[in-house]
Amino acid sequence: MDQLDQQPVNHECEIAIVGAGPVGGTLALALAAAGRKILLVDKADLTPMEDPAFDGRAYAIAAGCRPVMDLAGIFDELPYAPCPIRDIDVTDGKLGRPPSPLKLTFSSQDVGDEAFGWIIEARSIRVAMNRRFRDQPNLVLRAPATARVTRDDDGATVTVGQEIFRVKLVVAAEGRRSPLREEAGIPLTRLLYHQTALILSIAHEKPHNNVALEHFLPGGPFAVLPMTGTPEHPNLSAVVFTEKDEVAKRLYEYTASELKPELETRMNNKLGDIELVGLRWLYPLSAQFAARYYDKRLLLVGDAAHGVHPIAGQGLNLGYLDATALVEILEGVADPGAPEVLKRYQAARRGVNLAMLMGMDTLDRVFSTNNAVIRLARDLGLAAVNRMPGLKRKFMRQAMGR
């Protein structure tokens, strides 16, 4: 290589986003579609993430997140059809016993017959984003690559290999262990649950009718989420099986014939005969929140800023709503990294996210117990909310991200 080839290449972009996961990738595409020149960097090779074995999660995407996905051009590119959620049944019970008759039911008919959201496979979002990355002229993608960031009063310098990019704002979308957040010295508080989620898919005899099931058990919530069927398995659902760490790890090691009765015990024959389909995954659970969402020329989005217990599947939705707010705040703004812009973003998102985190934390702690008095109180609470249309609609709109 001669001396000329070794010289750094200088580029100008407006915003650098570090982390091309669902939140960072969607935000990058949405801002690029809005006319911003975006640099997107991720340390991983993105193509292998399209493999079904890479990530077995199915996300419950709230209706309020659809606009930012549409702006990014992702929703219509999803290769596997999303399954709409029309109803949500929330029940409480003990292992091996029928659910309590005191339950809570949310129906889309009570909110204008609009779907609460959709169940979308993680790999489907990845395939759609990767397609859009190639088609978006305002987006510069570097992956796999490492970004070295130096921030100053006027902007930031992002070095990627031999390339040097000058930007006005850096967005940390690297996930819960965000190096940029740590480099900025932003304090982080973590809440440990000592629970692990076992993720898998099941085929079942009866149709799910677009109903999501959330069954609270002493070991943790047990969720069955409706998925779009296939020719081989016309009735298909995703299961999020939360248990104490040691129980979840033991269940993960079970054979299909050993695990099937454990699922049937928790499902109470709700969907008829079941069959385990595909691979399984384990995800340790915790919650966390950053003391602030910004530093000089830096913003945190998604899991870099917050992480919640997966009850009600709000984790990714909060990140998408971070992206939605940032796109709106930056509209018409000449300097996206100006201090007043960063403060506006924090004011718009931190309080809302913290309230959701504390709500999910309280739900888990209240429902993950066998205490008879608490069990009675929470069952009565579910039944009371079920009889209060106004409060139910408020909860439904929150679930929809509205």
XYZ file of N, CA and C in Angstrom, residues 12-18 24 27-28 30-32 34-41 138-140 156 158 165-172 297-299 301 326-327 329-331 333-337 341:
147
model
N -18.280 14.321 5.650
C -19.191 15.127 6.454
C -20.550 14.441 6.518
N -21.034 14.221 7.732
C -22.389 13.748 7.966
C -22.990 14.638 9.047
N -24.283 14.537 9.250
C -24.905 15.329 10.310
C -24.946 14.580 11.637
N -25.317 13.301 11.562
C -25.533 12.513 12.771
C -24.881 11.143 12.596
N -24.168 10.708 13.621
C -23.618 9.356 13.653
C -24.421 8.539 14.659
N -24.875 7.368 14.255
C -25.583 6.447 15.146
C -24.723 5.207 15.296
N -24.374 4.893 16.525
C -23.531 3.735 16.799
C -24.425 2.629 17.353
N -31.556 1.482 16.697
C -30.572 2.294 15.985
C -30.760 2.253 14.487
N -34.000 4.196 13.546
C -33.760 5.629 13.702
C -32.905 6.162 12.560
N -31.861 5.433 12.201
C -30.983 5.870 11.104
C -31.767 5.997 9.806
N -35.051 6.357 9.444
C -36.074 7.402 9.545
C -35.468 8.792 9.379
N -34.329 9.032 10.028
C -33.672 10.336 9.903
C -33.151 10.549 8.486
N -32.639 9.491 7.874
C -32.170 9.611 6.488
C -33.343 9.917 5.560
N -35.889 11.552 6.362
C -36.287 12.933 6.642
C -35.289 13.940 6.079
N -34.254 13.448 5.393
C -33.313 14.342 4.727
C -31.984 14.539 5.422
N -31.755 13.874 6.542
C -30.487 14.000 7.254
C -29.438 13.066 6.650
N -28.186 13.493 6.653
C -27.080 12.646 6.223
C -26.590 11.873 7.438
N -26.712 10.533 7.397
C -26.511 9.701 8.567
C -25.348 8.736 8.368
N -24.514 8.620 9.399
C -23.518 7.563 9.483
C -24.015 6.532 10.481
N -24.063 5.268 10.084
C -24.497 4.179 10.965
C -23.362 3.171 11.070
N -22.937 2.889 12.292
C -21.804 1.989 12.522
C -22.231 0.880 13.478
N -29.083 8.603 1.698
C -28.584 9.485 2.764
C -27.918 8.735 3.905
N -27.765 7.430 3.751
C -27.219 6.608 4.822
C -25.871 6.017 4.427
N -24.884 6.214 5.294
C -23.565 5.598 5.131
C -23.455 4.506 6.192
N -18.563 16.291 16.773
C -17.823 15.080 17.132
C -17.083 14.553 15.917
N -15.758 11.064 14.338
C -15.950 9.618 14.405
C -14.979 8.960 13.436
N -15.119 10.897 10.000
C -16.395 11.564 9.774
C -16.549 12.681 10.797
N -17.000 13.819 10.328
C -17.308 14.939 11.213
C -18.820 15.077 11.283
N -19.381 15.051 12.521
C -20.829 15.097 12.701
C -21.176 16.114 13.781
N -22.460 16.462 13.833
C -22.965 17.372 14.860
C -23.463 16.647 16.105
N -23.862 15.382 15.948
C -24.460 14.629 17.050
C -24.098 13.155 16.913
N -23.827 12.516 18.052
C -23.615 11.071 18.107
C -24.749 10.472 18.932
N -25.363 9.419 18.418
C -26.437 8.725 19.126
C -25.936 7.341 19.517
N -25.985 7.050 20.810
C -25.598 5.732 21.311
C -26.810 4.814 21.278
N -22.867 16.609 22.936
C -22.977 16.082 21.578
C -23.310 14.596 21.534
N -23.972 14.100 22.575
C -24.286 12.683 22.679
C -25.697 12.482 23.218
N -26.445 11.543 22.610
C -27.765 11.137 23.098
C -27.815 9.617 23.244
N -30.367 6.269 23.203
C -31.683 5.777 22.803
C -31.777 4.284 23.090
N -37.288 11.644 18.795
C -36.089 12.320 18.290
C -36.291 12.823 16.863
N -36.924 12.021 16.033
C -37.208 12.465 14.658
C -38.054 13.731 14.682
N -38.373 15.947 17.189
C -37.643 17.064 17.803
C -36.635 17.668 16.836
N -36.035 16.821 16.003
C -34.986 17.310 15.091
C -35.541 17.944 13.814
N -36.841 17.859 13.603
C -37.407 18.425 12.378
C -37.139 19.924 12.306
N -34.412 21.506 12.673
C -33.352 21.979 13.568
C -32.023 22.031 12.808
N -31.348 23.163 12.858
C -30.086 23.315 12.130
C -28.942 22.569 12.795
N -28.890 22.588 14.118
C -27.819 21.921 14.847
C -28.427 20.839 15.740
N -28.408 19.571 15.286
C -29.065 18.503 16.056
C -28.370 18.172 17.370
N -27.150 18.667 17.575
C -26.430 18.370 18.808
C -26.374 19.525 19.779
N -31.443 21.138 22.311
C -32.072 20.009 21.623
C -31.944 18.739 22.462
